[in-house]
Coordinates of C-alpha atoms in Angstrom, one line a residue:
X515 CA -12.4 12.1 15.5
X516 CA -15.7 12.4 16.8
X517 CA -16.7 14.5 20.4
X518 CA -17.0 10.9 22.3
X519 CA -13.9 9.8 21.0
X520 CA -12.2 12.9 22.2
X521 CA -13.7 13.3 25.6
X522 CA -12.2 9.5 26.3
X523 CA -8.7 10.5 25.2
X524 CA -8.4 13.5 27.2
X525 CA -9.4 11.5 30.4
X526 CA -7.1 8.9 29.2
X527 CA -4.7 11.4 29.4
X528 CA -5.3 12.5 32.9
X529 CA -5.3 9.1 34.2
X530 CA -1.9 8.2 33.0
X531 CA -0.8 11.9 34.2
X532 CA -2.2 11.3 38.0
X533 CA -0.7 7.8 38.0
X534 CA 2.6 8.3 36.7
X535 CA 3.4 10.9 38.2
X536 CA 5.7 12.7 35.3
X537 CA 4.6 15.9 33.8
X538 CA 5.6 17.4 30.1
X539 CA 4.8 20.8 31.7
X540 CA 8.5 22.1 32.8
X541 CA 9.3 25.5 31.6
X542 CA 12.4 26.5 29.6
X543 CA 15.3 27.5 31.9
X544 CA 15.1 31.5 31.3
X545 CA 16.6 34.2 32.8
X546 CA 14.9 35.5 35.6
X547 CA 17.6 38.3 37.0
X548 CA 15.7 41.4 36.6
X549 CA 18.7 44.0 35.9
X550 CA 20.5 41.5 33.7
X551 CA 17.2 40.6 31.9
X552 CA 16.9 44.6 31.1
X553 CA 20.7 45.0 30.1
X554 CA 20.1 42.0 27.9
X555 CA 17.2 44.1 26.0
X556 CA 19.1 47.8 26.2
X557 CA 21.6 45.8 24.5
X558 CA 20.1 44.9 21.9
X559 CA 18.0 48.5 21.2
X560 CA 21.1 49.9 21.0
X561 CA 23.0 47.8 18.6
X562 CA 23.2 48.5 15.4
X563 CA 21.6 44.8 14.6
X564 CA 18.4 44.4 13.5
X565 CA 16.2 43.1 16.5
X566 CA 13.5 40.9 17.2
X567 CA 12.4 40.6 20.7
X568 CA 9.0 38.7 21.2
X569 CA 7.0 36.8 23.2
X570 CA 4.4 33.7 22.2
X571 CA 0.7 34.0 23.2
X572 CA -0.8 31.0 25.0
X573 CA -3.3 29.5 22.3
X574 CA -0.8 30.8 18.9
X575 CA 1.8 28.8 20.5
X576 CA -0.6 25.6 21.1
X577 CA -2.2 25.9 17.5
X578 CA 1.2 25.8 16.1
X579 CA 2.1 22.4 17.8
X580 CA -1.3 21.1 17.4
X581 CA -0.6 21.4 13.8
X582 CA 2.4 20.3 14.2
X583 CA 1.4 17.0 15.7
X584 CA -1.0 16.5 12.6
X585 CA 1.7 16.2 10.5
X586 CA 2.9 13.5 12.1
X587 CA 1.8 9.9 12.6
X588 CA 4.9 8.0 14.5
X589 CA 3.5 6.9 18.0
X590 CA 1.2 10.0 17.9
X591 CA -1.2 7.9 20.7
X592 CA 1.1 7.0 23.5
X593 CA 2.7 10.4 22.8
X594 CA -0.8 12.4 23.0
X595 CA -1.7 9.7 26.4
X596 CA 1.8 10.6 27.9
X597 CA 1.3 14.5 27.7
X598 CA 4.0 14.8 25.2
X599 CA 2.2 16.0 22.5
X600 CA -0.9 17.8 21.4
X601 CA -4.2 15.6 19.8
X602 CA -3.9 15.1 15.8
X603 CA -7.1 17.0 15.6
X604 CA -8.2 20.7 16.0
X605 CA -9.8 21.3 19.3
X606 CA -13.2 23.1 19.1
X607 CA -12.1 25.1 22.4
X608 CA -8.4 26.0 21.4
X609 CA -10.5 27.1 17.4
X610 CA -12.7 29.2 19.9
X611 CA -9.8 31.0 22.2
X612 CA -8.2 31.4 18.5
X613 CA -11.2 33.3 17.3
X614 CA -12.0 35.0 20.7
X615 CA -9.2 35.9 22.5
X616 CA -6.5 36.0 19.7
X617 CA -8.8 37.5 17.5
X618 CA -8.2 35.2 14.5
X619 CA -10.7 35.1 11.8
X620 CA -12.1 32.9 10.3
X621 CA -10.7 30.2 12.1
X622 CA -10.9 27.6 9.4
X623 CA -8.8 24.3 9.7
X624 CA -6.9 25.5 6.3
X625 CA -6.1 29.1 8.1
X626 CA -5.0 27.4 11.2
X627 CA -2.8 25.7 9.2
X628 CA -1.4 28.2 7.4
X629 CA -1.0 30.4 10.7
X630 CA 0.9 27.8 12.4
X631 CA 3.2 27.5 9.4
X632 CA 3.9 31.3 9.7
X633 CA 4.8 31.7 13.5
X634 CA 7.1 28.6 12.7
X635 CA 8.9 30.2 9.6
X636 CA 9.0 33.7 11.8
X637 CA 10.4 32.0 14.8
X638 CA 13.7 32.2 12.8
X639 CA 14.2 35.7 13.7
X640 CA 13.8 35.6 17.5
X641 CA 17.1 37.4 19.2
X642 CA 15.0 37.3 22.8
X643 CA 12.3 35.5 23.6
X644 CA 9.9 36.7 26.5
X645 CA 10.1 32.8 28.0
X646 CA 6.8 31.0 29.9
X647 CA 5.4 28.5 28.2
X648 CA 6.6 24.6 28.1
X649 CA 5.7 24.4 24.0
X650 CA 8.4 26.7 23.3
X651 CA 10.7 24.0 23.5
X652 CA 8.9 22.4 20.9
X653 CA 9.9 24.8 18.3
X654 CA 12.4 23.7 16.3
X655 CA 13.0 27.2 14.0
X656 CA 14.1 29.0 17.1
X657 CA 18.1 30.0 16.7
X658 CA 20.4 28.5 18.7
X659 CA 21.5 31.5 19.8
X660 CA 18.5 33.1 20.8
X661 CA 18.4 34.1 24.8
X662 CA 15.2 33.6 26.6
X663 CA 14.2 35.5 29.5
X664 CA 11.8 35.5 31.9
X665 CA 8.3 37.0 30.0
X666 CA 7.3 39.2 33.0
X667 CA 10.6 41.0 32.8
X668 CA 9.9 42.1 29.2
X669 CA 8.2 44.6 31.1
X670 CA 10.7 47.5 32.5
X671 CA 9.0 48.4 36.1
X672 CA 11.4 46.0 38.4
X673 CA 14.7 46.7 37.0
X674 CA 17.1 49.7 38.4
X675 CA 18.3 50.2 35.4
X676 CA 15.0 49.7 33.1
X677 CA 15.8 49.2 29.2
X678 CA 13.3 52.3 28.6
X679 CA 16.4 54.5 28.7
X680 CA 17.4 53.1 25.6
X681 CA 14.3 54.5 23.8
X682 CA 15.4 58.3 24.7
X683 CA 15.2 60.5 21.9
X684 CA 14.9 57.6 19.1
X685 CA 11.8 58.0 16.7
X686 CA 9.6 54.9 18.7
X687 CA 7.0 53.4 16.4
X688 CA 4.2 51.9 18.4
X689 CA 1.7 49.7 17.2
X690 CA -1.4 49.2 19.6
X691 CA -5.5 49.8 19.7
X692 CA -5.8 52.3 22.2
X693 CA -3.6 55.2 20.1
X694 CA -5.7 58.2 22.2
X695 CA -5.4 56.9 25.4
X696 CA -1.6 56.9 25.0
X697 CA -1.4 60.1 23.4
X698 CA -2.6 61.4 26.1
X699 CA -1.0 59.6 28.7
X700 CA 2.3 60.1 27.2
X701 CA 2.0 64.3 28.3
X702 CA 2.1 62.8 31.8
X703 CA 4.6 60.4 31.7
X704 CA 6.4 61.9 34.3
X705 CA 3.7 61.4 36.8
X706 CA 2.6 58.2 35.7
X707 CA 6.7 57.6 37.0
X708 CA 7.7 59.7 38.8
X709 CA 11.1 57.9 38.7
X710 CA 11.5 59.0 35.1
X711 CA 11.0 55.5 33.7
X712 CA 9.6 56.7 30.2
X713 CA 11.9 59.3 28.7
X714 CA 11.4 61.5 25.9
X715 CA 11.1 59.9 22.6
X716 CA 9.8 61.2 18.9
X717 CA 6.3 58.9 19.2
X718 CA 3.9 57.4 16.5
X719 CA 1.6 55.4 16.8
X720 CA -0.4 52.7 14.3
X721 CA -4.0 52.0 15.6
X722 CA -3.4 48.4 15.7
X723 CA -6.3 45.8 13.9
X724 CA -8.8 45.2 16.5
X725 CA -10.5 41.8 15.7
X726 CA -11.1 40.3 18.9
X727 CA -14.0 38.1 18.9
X728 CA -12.6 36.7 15.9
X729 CA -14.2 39.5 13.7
X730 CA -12.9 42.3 11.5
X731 CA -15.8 43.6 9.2
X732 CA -12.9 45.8 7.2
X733 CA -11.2 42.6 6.0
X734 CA -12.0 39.6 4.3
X735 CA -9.8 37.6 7.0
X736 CA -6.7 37.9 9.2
X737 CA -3.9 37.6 6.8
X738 CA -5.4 40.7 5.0
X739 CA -5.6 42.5 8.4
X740 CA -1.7 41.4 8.7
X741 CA -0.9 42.5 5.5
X742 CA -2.3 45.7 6.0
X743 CA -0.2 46.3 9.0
X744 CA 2.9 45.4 7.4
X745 CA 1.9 48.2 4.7
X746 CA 1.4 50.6 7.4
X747 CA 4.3 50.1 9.3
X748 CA 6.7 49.9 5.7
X749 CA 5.2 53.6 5.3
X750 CA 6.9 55.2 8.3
X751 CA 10.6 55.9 9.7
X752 CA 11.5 54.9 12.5
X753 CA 14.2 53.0 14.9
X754 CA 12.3 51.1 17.3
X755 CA 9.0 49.4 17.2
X756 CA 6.7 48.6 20.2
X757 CA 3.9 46.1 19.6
X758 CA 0.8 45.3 21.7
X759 CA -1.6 43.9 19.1
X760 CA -2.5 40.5 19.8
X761 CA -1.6 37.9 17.7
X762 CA -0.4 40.3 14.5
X763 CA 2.2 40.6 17.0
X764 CA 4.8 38.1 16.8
X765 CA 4.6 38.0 12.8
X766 CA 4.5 41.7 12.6
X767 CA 7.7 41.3 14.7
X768 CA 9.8 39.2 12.6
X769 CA 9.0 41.3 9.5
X770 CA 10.3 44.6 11.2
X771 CA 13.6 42.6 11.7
X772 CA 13.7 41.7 7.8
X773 CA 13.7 45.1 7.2
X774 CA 16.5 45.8 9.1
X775 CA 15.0 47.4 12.2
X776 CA 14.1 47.0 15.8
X777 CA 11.0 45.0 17.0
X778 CA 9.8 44.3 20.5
X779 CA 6.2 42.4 20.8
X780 CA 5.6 43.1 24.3
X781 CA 2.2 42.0 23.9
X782 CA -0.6 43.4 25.9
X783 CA 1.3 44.8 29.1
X784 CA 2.6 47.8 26.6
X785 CA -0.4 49.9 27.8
X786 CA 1.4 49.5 31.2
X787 CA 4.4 51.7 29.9
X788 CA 2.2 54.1 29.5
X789 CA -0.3 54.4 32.8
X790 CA -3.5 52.4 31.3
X791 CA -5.1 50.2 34.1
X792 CA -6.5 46.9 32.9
X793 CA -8.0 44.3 35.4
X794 CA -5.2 41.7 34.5
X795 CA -3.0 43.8 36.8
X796 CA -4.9 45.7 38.9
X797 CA -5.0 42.3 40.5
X798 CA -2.5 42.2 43.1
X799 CA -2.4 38.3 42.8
X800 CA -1.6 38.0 39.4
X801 CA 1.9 37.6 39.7
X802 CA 3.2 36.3 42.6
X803 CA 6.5 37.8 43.0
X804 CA 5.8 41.0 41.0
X805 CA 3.0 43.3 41.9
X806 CA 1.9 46.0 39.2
X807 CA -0.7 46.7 40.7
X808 CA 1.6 48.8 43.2
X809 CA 2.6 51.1 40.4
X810 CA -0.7 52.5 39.5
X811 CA -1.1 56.4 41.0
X812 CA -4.3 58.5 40.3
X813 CA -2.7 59.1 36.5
X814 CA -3.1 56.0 35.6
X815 CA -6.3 56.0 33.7
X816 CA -8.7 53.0 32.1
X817 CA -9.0 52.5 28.2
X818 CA -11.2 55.2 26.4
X819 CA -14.6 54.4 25.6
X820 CA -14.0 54.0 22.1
X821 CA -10.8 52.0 22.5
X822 CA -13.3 49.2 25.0
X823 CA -14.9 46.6 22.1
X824 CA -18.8 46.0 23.0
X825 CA -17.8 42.3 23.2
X826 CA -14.4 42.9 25.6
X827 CA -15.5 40.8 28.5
X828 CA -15.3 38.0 26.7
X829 CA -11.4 38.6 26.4
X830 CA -11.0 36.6 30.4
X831 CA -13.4 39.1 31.9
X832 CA -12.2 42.0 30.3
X833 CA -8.5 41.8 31.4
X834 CA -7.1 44.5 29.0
X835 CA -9.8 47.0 30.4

């Protein structure tokens, strides 16, 4: 497929959209109760099941059913024209989000490919699935059983009974970049919340593989940065892992649940737990129903210096920082 050839699809496709009138873009129906959402998640902390608890990021989730539609040549057009699939071709701007703002590297058409194949075989393992995008329901690996949720309640903050109780005196693994920052920030937890949302917990943290940009100069590419996380977190005891790490997330996920322990890939609101602004939410129209930008005090402190890439506005205008 050549650029041209491209461009005319895609407005193809938002003719037949504006004309038809249907839309492929209805969400899964997820929980959205935000004290059963929370006893859904202490519930599963405190079982003595091995736990996966995960979300998908925007552009993993549409590289895995863009590589899915490759695979696939039955009606492929009128499905791609009807907004029922993705194109049979990688995308130069989903290969540059990929690279940029999921960090992936190199984004080759062959690593793509063997990416997708990954988050499909991991999908297996979901128990709860952070819920917002309409490709989930694309993915066929997910259990049956698997109870989706609302993604913003992943987070703990609107819930009078927040699942963060269920961390209390557990050894809490948590993988992320900006390891000082919540070292430090832990020692003030209790006036980050002064409701006693965080309690006390034995805390370690893994500095998480920052690649984004889609470069890593400590690793030939991103399956070795993955692999290397895996090693790190297979080194240390623990009962429940936190992860905000970008794309190693859901994978990293899925493998602490094959070892027979607790996972939850919050993805990047973690730092939130722990009182570390980022512009995503300091916005208070980012969410329309739930404003975190109401639970910032003066503890709540920006990312380090040396936890801020050189490059980190080009991750949506620096939204993590």
């Amino acid at each position: 497929m050549n650029k041209s050839q491209i461009t005319t699809l895609k407005l193809l496709r938002k003719i037949y959209s504006s004309f038809s009138g249907r839309s492929e873009s209805t969400k899964p129906v997820s929980e959205s109760d935000p004290d059963i959402v929370s006893n859904i998640i202490s519930e599963k902390l405190t079982s003595g099941s091995p736990t996966m608890i995960a979300r998908y990021g925007a552009f993993e989730l549409k590289t895995v059913t863009c590589y899915m539609d490759q695979k696939t040549n039955e009606n492929r057009l009128v499905n791609y024209l009807k907004g029922k699939s993705e194109g049979w071709w990688w995308d130069s701007e989903l290969i540059a989000h990929m690279q940029n703002n999921a960090g992936f590297f190199p984004p080759t058409e062959e690593n793509l490919a063997r990416f997708s194949q990954l988050m499909i075989n991991d999908s297996q393992y979901v128990d709860v699935l952070g819920s917002w995008l309409p490709r989930e329901k694309r993915i066929g690996t997910l259990p049956e059983n698997h109870l989706k949720v609302d993604l913003e309640l992943l987070n703990p903050f609107f819930s009078a009974a927040p699942w963060t109780k269920a961390l209390e005196e557990k050894k809490v693994l948590i993988v992320h970049p900006f390891v000082r920052s919540i070292k430090e920030q832990y020692q003030q937890k209790d006036k980050i919340f002064p409701n006693g949302l965080l309690p006390n917990f034995d805390m370690k943290i893994i500095q998480a593989v920052q690649s984004i940009g889609g470069r890593n100069d400590d690793f030939r590419d991103w399956f070795e940065a993955l692999d290397f996380l895996k090693q790190k977190i297979d080194e240390q005891d623990f009962d429940i892992c936190l992860l905000g790490c970008g794309a190693y997330g859901f994978p990293l996920a899925a493998h602490i649940k094959r070892l027979g322990k607790k996972a939850f890939h919050l993805g990047g609101s973690l730092q939130l737990l722990f009182g570390i602004r980022g512009a995503r939410w300091e916005n208070p129209n980012y969410n329309p129903i739930y404003n975190y930008s109401a639970l910032m005090n003066q503890y709540w402190i920006r990312p380090q210096m040396n936890e801020t890439p050189s490059n980190s506005k080009k991750v949506e205008n620096g939204c993590y920082w």
